[in-house]
Amino acid sequence: MKHRAADLIHLFNTTFLASHNTVLVGGAEEPIYLPADGEYRHHRIIFTRDYFASALHEVAHWCIAGAERRQRVDYGYWYEPDGRGADQQAEFERVEARPQAIEKAFSLACSAPFRVSLDNLDGAVIDSRGFEERVRKEHESLSATGFPPRAERFIAALRTFYQALDASNRGRSLKTDHDDDSDKDGGAVRLPPQ
């Protein structure tokens, strides 16, 4: 199944523009959230280039941010760029477990690959297993107790779209038997061998 950022943009904007005055936009060198202002009438979740995973990740952050935070650039959060030391990385992992758990749920809803992001290639040497486990546990907890309402809404939109897309793709893989024996079974449509 092909995962296109353009589909995410369409799904997000269809789901949230009217209710939250927020749009998803790709094409940036670095992701950022920008609230509506005098120049732009919509809040904008801007993700990196056309990266599918970046779009899911940035939407996950938006789903957690409360109404007051959504009035601030990047929700008013700190961000220490790549090159963090061990203490800064530990803080990054503490605050990133929840959004990455939601991103994982989004990925599962659309059958896309997911992997945690430590986002610190030039920083302290890190064993990712601890963070992966933290994200896994957070995902399990949210799955059991419920995701934030906007995340639930986007998960439902993703599932609906990608299940329909998957069914459509499976339908295209059906082939009609047109050989001389087709009259024997009424020209039945057969699934290709798996």
Short mmCIF file of N, CA and C in Angstrom, two decimals:
data_model
loop_
_atom_site.label_atom_id
_atom_site.label_comp_id
_atom_site.label_asym_id
_atom_site.label_seq_id
_atom_site.Cartn_x
_atom_site.Cartn_y
_atom_site.Cartn_z
N MET A 1 0.85 -1.17 0.00
CA MET A 1 0.00 0.00 0.00
C MET A 1 0.90 1.24 0.00
N LYS A 2 0.56 2.18 -0.83
CA LYS A 2 1.35 3.41 -0.92
C LYS A 2 0.85 4.41 0.11
N HIS A 3 1.78 4.99 0.84
CA HIS A 3 1.46 6.00 1.84
C HIS A 3 1.95 7.36 1.35
N ARG A 4 1.00 8.24 1.06
CA ARG A 4 1.33 9.55 0.51
C ARG A 4 0.96 10.65 1.49
N ALA A 5 1.86 11.58 1.67
CA ALA A 5 1.60 12.72 2.55
C ALA A 5 0.39 13.51 2.07
N ALA A 6 0.18 13.57 0.76
CA ALA A 6 -0.96 14.31 0.21
C ALA A 6 -2.28 13.74 0.73
N ASP A 7 -2.35 12.43 0.92
CA ASP A 7 -3.56 11.82 1.48
C ASP A 7 -3.77 12.25 2.92
N LEU A 8 -2.68 12.31 3.69
CA LEU A 8 -2.79 12.76 5.08
C LEU A 8 -3.28 14.21 5.16
N ILE A 9 -2.74 15.04 4.28
CA ILE A 9 -3.16 16.45 4.25
C ILE A 9 -4.67 16.52 3.99
N HIS A 10 -5.12 15.80 2.99
CA HIS A 10 -6.55 15.80 2.66
C HIS A 10 -7.38 15.29 3.84
N LEU A 11 -6.98 14.16 4.43
CA LEU A 11 -7.72 13.59 5.55
C LEU A 11 -7.76 14.54 6.74
N PHE A 12 -6.60 15.08 7.09
CA PHE A 12 -6.56 15.98 8.25
C PHE A 12 -7.42 17.21 8.00
N ASN A 13 -7.24 17.84 6.86
CA ASN A 13 -7.97 19.08 6.57
C ASN A 13 -9.47 18.83 6.50
N THR A 14 -9.87 17.71 5.93
CA THR A 14 -11.29 17.36 5.89
C THR A 14 -11.84 17.12 7.29
N THR A 15 -11.04 16.54 8.14
CA THR A 15 -11.47 16.17 9.49
C THR A 15 -11.47 17.36 10.46
N PHE A 16 -10.49 18.27 10.32
CA PHE A 16 -10.30 19.28 11.37
C PHE A 16 -10.40 20.75 10.96
N LEU A 17 -10.42 21.05 9.69
CA LEU A 17 -10.44 22.46 9.31
C LEU A 17 -11.67 23.17 9.87
N ALA A 18 -12.84 22.62 9.64
CA ALA A 18 -14.07 23.28 10.08
C ALA A 18 -14.17 23.34 11.61
N SER A 19 -13.80 22.28 12.29
CA SER A 19 -13.98 22.23 13.74
C SER A 19 -12.87 22.91 14.52
N HIS A 20 -11.65 22.95 13.98
CA HIS A 20 -10.50 23.48 14.73
C HIS A 20 -9.71 24.55 13.98
N ASN A 21 -10.20 24.95 12.82
CA ASN A 21 -9.53 26.00 12.04
C ASN A 21 -8.04 25.69 11.85
N THR A 22 -7.74 24.44 11.62
CA THR A 22 -6.34 23.99 11.54
C THR A 22 -6.14 23.19 10.26
N VAL A 23 -5.00 23.45 9.60
CA VAL A 23 -4.64 22.71 8.39
C VAL A 23 -3.28 22.06 8.56
N LEU A 24 -3.09 20.99 7.82
CA LEU A 24 -1.82 20.28 7.77
C LEU A 24 -1.13 20.68 6.47
N VAL A 25 0.15 21.05 6.57
CA VAL A 25 0.89 21.57 5.42
C VAL A 25 2.26 20.91 5.39
N GLY A 26 2.69 20.47 4.23
CA GLY A 26 4.02 19.88 4.09
C GLY A 26 4.99 20.86 3.44
N GLY A 27 6.20 20.38 3.20
CA GLY A 27 7.16 21.14 2.43
C GLY A 27 8.19 21.93 3.22
N ALA A 28 8.21 21.83 4.52
CA ALA A 28 9.15 22.62 5.32
C ALA A 28 10.49 21.91 5.49
N GLU A 29 11.52 22.69 5.70
CA GLU A 29 12.82 22.10 6.04
C GLU A 29 12.79 21.55 7.46
N GLU A 30 12.09 22.22 8.35
CA GLU A 30 11.92 21.79 9.74
C GLU A 30 10.45 21.90 10.10
N PRO A 31 9.92 20.97 10.88
CA PRO A 31 8.51 21.06 11.26
C PRO A 31 8.27 22.18 12.26
N ILE A 32 7.06 22.72 12.23
CA ILE A 32 6.69 23.78 13.17
C ILE A 32 5.17 23.89 13.21
N TYR A 33 4.66 24.34 14.34
CA TYR A 33 3.24 24.65 14.46
C TYR A 33 3.12 26.17 14.56
N LEU A 34 2.26 26.74 13.73
CA LEU A 34 2.05 28.18 13.72
C LEU A 34 0.57 28.49 13.91
N PRO A 35 0.24 29.23 14.98
CA PRO A 35 -1.16 29.60 15.16
C PRO A 35 -1.58 30.65 14.15
N ALA A 36 -2.89 30.75 13.95
CA ALA A 36 -3.42 31.77 13.05
C ALA A 36 -2.96 33.14 13.53
N ASP A 37 -2.77 34.04 12.58
CA ASP A 37 -2.35 35.40 12.93
C ASP A 37 -2.94 36.36 11.90
N GLY A 38 -2.46 37.58 11.87
CA GLY A 38 -2.98 38.57 10.94
C GLY A 38 -2.79 38.19 9.49
N GLU A 39 -1.76 37.40 9.19
CA GLU A 39 -1.47 37.02 7.82
C GLU A 39 -2.19 35.73 7.41
N TYR A 40 -2.31 34.79 8.32
CA TYR A 40 -2.93 33.49 8.04
C TYR A 40 -4.14 33.29 8.93
N ARG A 41 -5.25 32.92 8.33
CA ARG A 41 -6.46 32.77 9.14
C ARG A 41 -6.61 31.39 9.76
N HIS A 42 -5.80 30.41 9.30
CA HIS A 42 -5.85 29.06 9.85
C HIS A 42 -4.59 28.77 10.67
N HIS A 43 -4.74 27.97 11.71
CA HIS A 43 -3.58 27.41 12.41
C HIS A 43 -2.95 26.41 11.45
N ARG A 44 -1.62 26.28 11.49
CA ARG A 44 -0.92 25.41 10.55
C ARG A 44 0.03 24.45 11.26
N ILE A 45 -0.17 23.19 11.00
CA ILE A 45 0.77 22.15 11.42
C ILE A 45 1.63 21.90 10.18
N ILE A 46 2.88 22.27 10.27
CA ILE A 46 3.76 22.19 9.10
C ILE A 46 4.78 21.08 9.34
N PHE A 47 4.81 20.11 8.42
CA PHE A 47 5.71 18.98 8.59
C PHE A 47 6.84 19.03 7.56
N THR A 48 7.84 18.20 7.77
CA THR A 48 9.06 18.20 6.96
C THR A 48 8.80 17.61 5.57
N ARG A 49 9.16 18.40 4.59
CA ARG A 49 9.07 18.03 3.17
C ARG A 49 7.76 17.33 2.87
N ASP A 50 7.83 16.11 2.30
CA ASP A 50 6.61 15.34 2.07
C ASP A 50 6.70 14.02 2.84
N TYR A 51 7.33 14.07 3.99
CA TYR A 51 7.57 12.86 4.77
C TYR A 51 6.31 12.44 5.53
N PHE A 52 5.82 11.28 5.19
CA PHE A 52 4.61 10.73 5.78
C PHE A 52 4.74 10.65 7.30
N ALA A 53 5.85 10.08 7.78
CA ALA A 53 6.04 9.93 9.23
C ALA A 53 6.11 11.28 9.93
N SER A 54 6.72 12.27 9.31
CA SER A 54 6.79 13.60 9.90
C SER A 54 5.38 14.18 10.07
N ALA A 55 4.53 13.97 9.08
CA ALA A 55 3.15 14.46 9.17
C ALA A 55 2.43 13.79 10.34
N LEU A 56 2.54 12.48 10.45
CA LEU A 56 1.89 11.77 11.56
C LEU A 56 2.42 12.25 12.90
N HIS A 57 3.72 12.45 12.99
CA HIS A 57 4.33 12.89 14.24
C HIS A 57 3.84 14.28 14.65
N GLU A 58 3.81 15.19 13.70
CA GLU A 58 3.38 16.55 14.03
C GLU A 58 1.90 16.60 14.39
N VAL A 59 1.08 15.79 13.75
CA VAL A 59 -0.33 15.73 14.12
C VAL A 59 -0.46 15.16 15.54
N ALA A 60 0.36 14.19 15.89
CA ALA A 60 0.32 13.64 17.25
C ALA A 60 0.58 14.73 18.29
N HIS A 61 1.56 15.58 18.06
CA HIS A 61 1.81 16.69 18.99
C HIS A 61 0.59 17.60 19.09
N TRP A 62 -0.03 17.89 17.96
CA TRP A 62 -1.21 18.76 17.96
C TRP A 62 -2.35 18.14 18.76
N CYS A 63 -2.49 16.82 18.68
CA CYS A 63 -3.57 16.14 19.38
C CYS A 63 -3.42 16.20 20.90
N ILE A 64 -2.24 16.43 21.37
CA ILE A 64 -1.98 16.53 22.81
C ILE A 64 -2.10 17.96 23.31
N ALA A 65 -1.74 18.91 22.49
CA ALA A 65 -1.70 20.32 22.90
C ALA A 65 -3.10 20.83 23.23
N GLY A 66 -3.22 21.47 24.39
CA GLY A 66 -4.49 22.06 24.79
C GLY A 66 -4.78 23.35 24.04
N ALA A 67 -5.96 23.89 24.27
CA ALA A 67 -6.41 25.10 23.55
C ALA A 67 -5.45 26.27 23.73
N GLU A 68 -4.96 26.48 24.94
CA GLU A 68 -4.04 27.59 25.19
C GLU A 68 -2.71 27.39 24.47
N ARG A 69 -2.19 26.18 24.52
CA ARG A 69 -0.91 25.88 23.84
C ARG A 69 -1.05 26.05 22.33
N ARG A 70 -2.22 25.76 21.79
CA ARG A 70 -2.41 25.87 20.34
C ARG A 70 -2.48 27.33 19.88
N GLN A 71 -2.37 28.26 20.80
CA GLN A 71 -2.30 29.68 20.44
C GLN A 71 -0.86 30.17 20.38
N ARG A 72 0.11 29.28 20.65
CA ARG A 72 1.53 29.65 20.67
C ARG A 72 2.31 28.95 19.56
N VAL A 73 3.34 29.62 19.08
CA VAL A 73 4.24 29.00 18.10
C VAL A 73 4.85 27.75 18.73
N ASP A 74 4.79 26.65 18.00
CA ASP A 74 5.27 25.34 18.48
C ASP A 74 4.74 25.01 19.86
N TYR A 75 3.53 25.47 20.13
CA TYR A 75 2.81 25.19 21.37
C TYR A 75 3.53 25.76 22.60
N GLY A 76 4.53 26.59 22.39
CA GLY A 76 5.28 27.16 23.50
C GLY A 76 6.26 26.20 24.15
N TYR A 77 6.51 25.07 23.50
CA TYR A 77 7.43 24.07 24.07
C TYR A 77 8.87 24.42 23.73
N TRP A 78 9.78 23.94 24.55
CA TRP A 78 11.20 24.08 24.27
C TRP A 78 11.58 23.01 23.25
N TYR A 79 12.60 23.28 22.50
CA TYR A 79 13.16 22.26 21.63
C TYR A 79 14.65 22.47 21.56
N GLU A 80 15.37 21.51 22.00
CA GLU A 80 16.83 21.53 21.92
C GLU A 80 17.20 20.72 20.69
N PRO A 81 17.88 21.32 19.71
CA PRO A 81 18.17 20.60 18.47
C PRO A 81 19.15 19.44 18.66
N ASP A 82 19.32 18.70 17.56
CA ASP A 82 20.24 17.57 17.52
C ASP A 82 21.56 17.97 18.15
N GLY A 83 22.15 17.04 18.91
CA GLY A 83 23.39 17.31 19.60
C GLY A 83 23.19 17.41 21.11
N ARG A 84 22.04 16.95 21.60
CA ARG A 84 21.72 17.02 23.03
C ARG A 84 22.64 16.11 23.84
N GLY A 85 22.96 16.55 25.03
CA GLY A 85 23.70 15.73 25.99
C GLY A 85 22.76 14.71 26.63
N ALA A 86 23.29 13.87 27.51
CA ALA A 86 22.51 12.79 28.11
C ALA A 86 21.32 13.30 28.91
N ASP A 87 21.50 14.37 29.71
CA ASP A 87 20.39 14.90 30.51
C ASP A 87 19.31 15.50 29.63
N GLN A 88 19.71 16.26 28.62
CA GLN A 88 18.74 16.85 27.69
C GLN A 88 18.00 15.75 26.93
N GLN A 89 18.72 14.70 26.54
CA GLN A 89 18.09 13.60 25.82
C GLN A 89 17.09 12.87 26.71
N ALA A 90 17.43 12.69 27.97
CA ALA A 90 16.49 12.04 28.90
C ALA A 90 15.21 12.85 29.01
N GLU A 91 15.31 14.17 29.08
CA GLU A 91 14.13 15.03 29.13
C GLU A 91 13.35 14.94 27.82
N PHE A 92 14.04 14.93 26.69
CA PHE A 92 13.39 14.77 25.39
C PHE A 92 12.57 13.48 25.37
N GLU A 93 13.16 12.39 25.80
CA GLU A 93 12.47 11.11 25.78
C GLU A 93 11.28 11.10 26.73
N ARG A 94 11.40 11.79 27.86
CA ARG A 94 10.30 11.86 28.81
C ARG A 94 9.08 12.52 28.18
N VAL A 95 9.28 13.63 27.47
CA VAL A 95 8.15 14.35 26.90
C VAL A 95 7.72 13.80 25.53
N GLU A 96 8.57 13.03 24.88
CA GLU A 96 8.25 12.50 23.55
C GLU A 96 7.55 11.14 23.57
N ALA A 97 7.52 10.45 24.68
CA ALA A 97 6.92 9.12 24.71
C ALA A 97 5.45 9.16 24.32
N ARG A 98 4.70 10.10 24.84
CA ARG A 98 3.27 10.17 24.54
C ARG A 98 2.99 10.51 23.07
N PRO A 99 3.58 11.59 22.53
CA PRO A 99 3.31 11.85 21.11
C PRO A 99 3.76 10.71 20.20
N GLN A 100 4.86 10.06 20.53
CA GLN A 100 5.30 8.97 19.67
C GLN A 100 4.40 7.75 19.82
N ALA A 101 3.80 7.56 20.99
CA ALA A 101 2.82 6.48 21.16
C ALA A 101 1.58 6.75 20.30
N ILE A 102 1.17 8.01 20.23
CA ILE A 102 0.04 8.38 19.39
C ILE A 102 0.41 8.24 17.92
N GLU A 103 1.62 8.65 17.57
CA GLU A 103 2.09 8.46 16.19
C GLU A 103 2.06 6.97 15.83
N LYS A 104 2.45 6.12 16.77
CA LYS A 104 2.41 4.67 16.52
C LYS A 104 0.97 4.23 16.24
N ALA A 105 0.02 4.75 16.99
CA ALA A 105 -1.39 4.40 16.75
C ALA A 105 -1.83 4.86 15.36
N PHE A 106 -1.41 6.05 14.96
CA PHE A 106 -1.72 6.54 13.61
C PHE A 106 -1.12 5.60 12.56
N SER A 107 0.12 5.22 12.77
CA SER A 107 0.80 4.32 11.82
C SER A 107 0.07 2.98 11.71
N LEU A 108 -0.33 2.45 12.84
CA LEU A 108 -1.06 1.18 12.83
C LEU A 108 -2.40 1.33 12.12
N ALA A 109 -3.06 2.47 12.30
CA ALA A 109 -4.37 2.70 11.68
C ALA A 109 -4.29 2.73 10.16
N CYS A 110 -3.12 3.09 9.63
CA CYS A 110 -3.00 3.15 8.17
C CYS A 110 -1.98 2.14 7.64
N SER A 111 -1.63 1.16 8.47
CA SER A 111 -0.71 0.09 8.06
C SER A 111 0.61 0.63 7.52
N ALA A 112 1.10 1.67 8.16
CA ALA A 112 2.40 2.26 7.78
C ALA A 112 3.45 1.82 8.79
N PRO A 113 4.69 1.72 8.37
CA PRO A 113 5.73 1.36 9.32
C PRO A 113 5.92 2.46 10.37
N PHE A 114 6.29 2.04 11.57
CA PHE A 114 6.57 3.00 12.64
C PHE A 114 7.88 2.60 13.30
N ARG A 115 8.66 3.62 13.64
CA ARG A 115 9.82 3.40 14.49
C ARG A 115 10.02 4.66 15.31
N VAL A 116 10.47 4.46 16.53
CA VAL A 116 10.67 5.61 17.41
C VAL A 116 11.77 6.50 16.84
N SER A 117 11.70 7.76 17.22
CA SER A 117 12.71 8.72 16.79
C SER A 117 13.38 9.31 18.02
N LEU A 118 14.68 9.11 18.11
CA LEU A 118 15.45 9.71 19.20
C LEU A 118 15.89 11.12 18.83
N ASP A 119 15.89 11.43 17.55
CA ASP A 119 16.14 12.79 17.06
C ASP A 119 17.41 13.41 17.65
N ASN A 120 18.48 12.62 17.70
CA ASN A 120 19.71 13.13 18.32
C ASN A 120 20.93 12.43 17.72
N LEU A 121 21.07 12.52 16.41
CA LEU A 121 22.14 11.80 15.72
C LEU A 121 23.53 12.26 16.13
N ASP A 122 23.67 13.55 16.45
CA ASP A 122 24.99 14.09 16.77
C ASP A 122 25.21 14.28 18.27
N GLY A 123 24.32 13.73 19.08
CA GLY A 123 24.41 13.95 20.52
C GLY A 123 24.98 12.76 21.25
N ALA A 124 24.57 12.64 22.51
CA ALA A 124 25.05 11.57 23.37
C ALA A 124 24.69 10.21 22.78
N VAL A 125 25.55 9.23 23.01
CA VAL A 125 25.27 7.87 22.56
C VAL A 125 24.12 7.34 23.40
N ILE A 126 23.11 6.82 22.72
CA ILE A 126 21.88 6.43 23.40
C ILE A 126 21.52 5.01 23.05
N ASP A 127 21.07 4.27 24.05
CA ASP A 127 20.50 2.94 23.82
C ASP A 127 19.01 3.16 23.62
N SER A 128 18.53 2.93 22.42
CA SER A 128 17.13 3.23 22.08
C SER A 128 16.14 2.26 22.69
N ARG A 129 16.60 1.12 23.18
CA ARG A 129 15.65 0.12 23.69
C ARG A 129 14.80 0.63 24.84
N GLY A 130 15.38 1.42 25.73
CA GLY A 130 14.61 1.96 26.85
C GLY A 130 13.50 2.88 26.37
N PHE A 131 13.81 3.73 25.40
CA PHE A 131 12.80 4.65 24.88
C PHE A 131 11.74 3.88 24.08
N GLU A 132 12.16 2.91 23.30
CA GLU A 132 11.20 2.08 22.57
C GLU A 132 10.22 1.42 23.52
N GLU A 133 10.73 0.93 24.64
CA GLU A 133 9.88 0.29 25.65
C GLU A 133 8.92 1.31 26.28
N ARG A 134 9.40 2.49 26.54
CA ARG A 134 8.56 3.55 27.11
C ARG A 134 7.42 3.91 26.14
N VAL A 135 7.74 4.03 24.86
CA VAL A 135 6.72 4.33 23.85
C VAL A 135 5.74 3.18 23.75
N ARG A 136 6.23 1.94 23.77
CA ARG A 136 5.36 0.76 23.70
C ARG A 136 4.38 0.75 24.87
N LYS A 137 4.88 0.99 26.09
CA LYS A 137 4.01 0.99 27.27
C LYS A 137 2.99 2.12 27.21
N GLU A 138 3.41 3.28 26.76
CA GLU A 138 2.49 4.41 26.63
C GLU A 138 1.41 4.10 25.60
N HIS A 139 1.78 3.47 24.50
CA HIS A 139 0.81 3.08 23.48
C HIS A 139 -0.19 2.08 24.06
N GLU A 140 0.30 1.09 24.79
CA GLU A 140 -0.58 0.10 25.42
C GLU A 140 -1.55 0.77 26.39
N SER A 141 -1.04 1.70 27.18
CA SER A 141 -1.87 2.41 28.15
C SER A 141 -2.97 3.21 27.46
N LEU A 142 -2.58 3.96 26.43
CA LEU A 142 -3.56 4.76 25.69
C LEU A 142 -4.58 3.87 24.97
N SER A 143 -4.12 2.74 24.46
CA SER A 143 -5.03 1.81 23.79
C SER A 143 -6.07 1.27 24.77
N ALA A 144 -5.65 1.08 26.02
CA ALA A 144 -6.56 0.55 27.05
C ALA A 144 -7.50 1.62 27.61
N THR A 145 -6.98 2.84 27.81
CA THR A 145 -7.77 3.88 28.48
C THR A 145 -8.40 4.88 27.52
N GLY A 146 -7.91 4.92 26.31
CA GLY A 146 -8.44 5.84 25.31
C GLY A 146 -7.44 6.93 24.95
N PHE A 147 -7.40 7.26 23.68
CA PHE A 147 -6.53 8.30 23.18
C PHE A 147 -7.23 9.65 23.36
N PRO A 148 -6.47 10.74 23.32
CA PRO A 148 -7.11 12.07 23.37
C PRO A 148 -8.16 12.16 22.25
N PRO A 149 -9.23 12.94 22.45
CA PRO A 149 -10.34 12.97 21.48
C PRO A 149 -9.93 13.28 20.04
N ARG A 150 -9.05 14.25 19.83
CA ARG A 150 -8.64 14.55 18.46
C ARG A 150 -7.85 13.40 17.85
N ALA A 151 -7.05 12.72 18.67
CA ALA A 151 -6.30 11.56 18.19
C ALA A 151 -7.27 10.44 17.81
N GLU A 152 -8.28 10.19 18.64
CA GLU A 152 -9.29 9.17 18.33
C GLU A 152 -9.97 9.49 17.00
N ARG A 153 -10.29 10.75 16.82
CA ARG A 153 -10.97 11.16 15.59
C ARG A 153 -10.08 10.94 14.36
N PHE A 154 -8.79 11.25 14.49
CA PHE A 154 -7.89 11.07 13.36
C PHE A 154 -7.61 9.59 13.11
N ILE A 155 -7.50 8.80 14.18
CA ILE A 155 -7.32 7.35 14.02
C ILE A 155 -8.51 6.78 13.24
N ALA A 156 -9.71 7.19 13.58
CA ALA A 156 -10.90 6.71 12.87
C ALA A 156 -10.86 7.11 11.40
N ALA A 157 -10.46 8.35 11.12
CA ALA A 157 -10.38 8.82 9.73
C ALA A 157 -9.32 8.02 8.96
N LEU A 158 -8.19 7.77 9.58
CA LEU A 158 -7.12 6.99 8.94
C LEU A 158 -7.60 5.57 8.64
N ARG A 159 -8.21 4.93 9.64
CA ARG A 159 -8.69 3.55 9.44
C ARG A 159 -9.69 3.48 8.29
N THR A 160 -10.65 4.38 8.30
CA THR A 160 -11.67 4.38 7.25
C THR A 160 -11.03 4.54 5.87
N PHE A 161 -10.15 5.52 5.73
CA PHE A 161 -9.53 5.78 4.44
C PHE A 161 -8.66 4.62 3.99
N TYR A 162 -7.78 4.13 4.87
CA TYR A 162 -6.82 3.11 4.46
C TYR A 162 -7.46 1.74 4.32
N GLN A 163 -8.52 1.44 5.07
CA GLN A 163 -9.24 0.18 4.84
C GLN A 163 -9.93 0.22 3.48
N ALA A 164 -10.52 1.36 3.13
CA ALA A 164 -11.16 1.49 1.82
C ALA A 164 -10.11 1.41 0.71
N LEU A 165 -8.97 2.05 0.91
CA LEU A 165 -7.90 2.01 -0.08
C LEU A 165 -7.39 0.58 -0.25
N ASP A 166 -7.22 -0.11 0.87
CA ASP A 166 -6.74 -1.49 0.82
C ASP A 166 -7.75 -2.37 0.08
N ALA A 167 -9.04 -2.20 0.38
CA ALA A 167 -10.07 -2.98 -0.30
C ALA A 167 -10.08 -2.68 -1.79
N SER A 168 -9.90 -1.42 -2.14
CA SER A 168 -9.86 -1.02 -3.54
C SER A 168 -8.67 -1.66 -4.24
N ASN A 169 -7.52 -1.66 -3.59
CA ASN A 169 -6.32 -2.26 -4.18
C ASN A 169 -6.49 -3.77 -4.33
N ARG A 170 -7.13 -4.40 -3.34
CA ARG A 170 -7.38 -5.84 -3.45
C ARG A 170 -8.32 -6.11 -4.62
N GLY A 171 -9.29 -5.23 -4.80
CA GLY A 171 -10.24 -5.38 -5.90
C GLY A 171 -9.55 -5.31 -7.25
N ARG A 172 -8.53 -4.47 -7.34
CA ARG A 172 -7.77 -4.36 -8.59
C ARG A 172 -6.95 -5.61 -8.86
N SER A 173 -6.61 -6.33 -7.80
CA SER A 173 -5.77 -7.51 -7.99
C SER A 173 -6.61 -8.72 -8.40
N LEU A 174 -7.95 -8.59 -8.35
CA LEU A 174 -8.78 -9.68 -8.83
C LEU A 174 -8.62 -9.79 -10.34
N LYS A 175 -8.68 -11.00 -10.85
CA LYS A 175 -8.60 -11.11 -12.31
C LYS A 175 -9.72 -12.02 -12.80
N THR A 176 -10.24 -11.71 -13.95
CA THR A 176 -11.32 -12.49 -14.54
C THR A 176 -10.70 -13.55 -15.43
N ASP A 177 -11.22 -14.74 -15.30
CA ASP A 177 -10.73 -15.87 -16.08
C ASP A 177 -11.41 -15.84 -17.45
N HIS A 178 -10.66 -15.65 -18.53
CA HIS A 178 -11.23 -15.57 -19.86
C HIS A 178 -10.77 -16.72 -20.76
N ASP A 179 -10.29 -17.81 -20.16
CA ASP A 179 -9.84 -18.90 -21.02
C ASP A 179 -11.03 -19.72 -21.53
N ASP A 180 -10.76 -20.73 -22.31
CA ASP A 180 -11.83 -21.52 -22.93
C ASP A 180 -12.70 -22.25 -21.92
N ASP A 181 -12.21 -22.49 -20.73
CA ASP A 181 -12.98 -23.19 -19.71
C ASP A 181 -13.86 -22.25 -18.89
N SER A 182 -13.89 -20.97 -19.20
CA SER A 182 -14.60 -20.01 -18.35
C SER A 182 -16.10 -20.26 -18.31
N ASP A 183 -16.66 -20.90 -19.37
CA ASP A 183 -18.10 -21.17 -19.36
C ASP A 183 -18.48 -22.22 -18.33
N LYS A 184 -17.52 -23.07 -17.96
CA LYS A 184 -17.80 -24.12 -16.99
C LYS A 184 -18.19 -23.57 -15.64
N ASP A 185 -17.60 -22.45 -15.25
CA ASP A 185 -17.92 -21.88 -13.94
C ASP A 185 -18.57 -20.50 -14.07
N GLY A 186 -19.09 -20.20 -15.24
CA GLY A 186 -19.79 -18.95 -15.43
C GLY A 186 -18.89 -17.75 -15.48
N GLY A 187 -17.60 -17.93 -15.81
CA GLY A 187 -16.68 -16.79 -15.89
C GLY A 187 -16.40 -16.18 -14.53
N ALA A 188 -16.29 -17.00 -13.49
CA ALA A 188 -16.11 -16.52 -12.12
C ALA A 188 -14.85 -15.69 -11.98
N VAL A 189 -14.91 -14.75 -11.08
CA VAL A 189 -13.74 -13.94 -10.73
C VAL A 189 -12.99 -14.67 -9.65
N ARG A 190 -11.70 -14.83 -9.84
CA ARG A 190 -10.90 -15.59 -8.89
C ARG A 190 -9.80 -14.72 -8.29
N LEU A 191 -9.53 -14.98 -7.05
CA LEU A 191 -8.40 -14.31 -6.40
C LEU A 191 -7.13 -14.97 -6.90
N PRO A 192 -6.08 -14.18 -7.13
CA PRO A 192 -4.79 -14.78 -7.51
C PRO A 192 -4.24 -15.59 -6.36
N PRO A 193 -3.41 -16.62 -6.64
CA PRO A 193 -2.84 -17.42 -5.57
C PRO A 193 -2.00 -16.54 -4.63
N GLN A 194 -2.00 -16.91 -3.36
CA GLN A 194 -1.23 -16.13 -2.38
C GLN A 194 -0.01 -16.87 -1.94
#
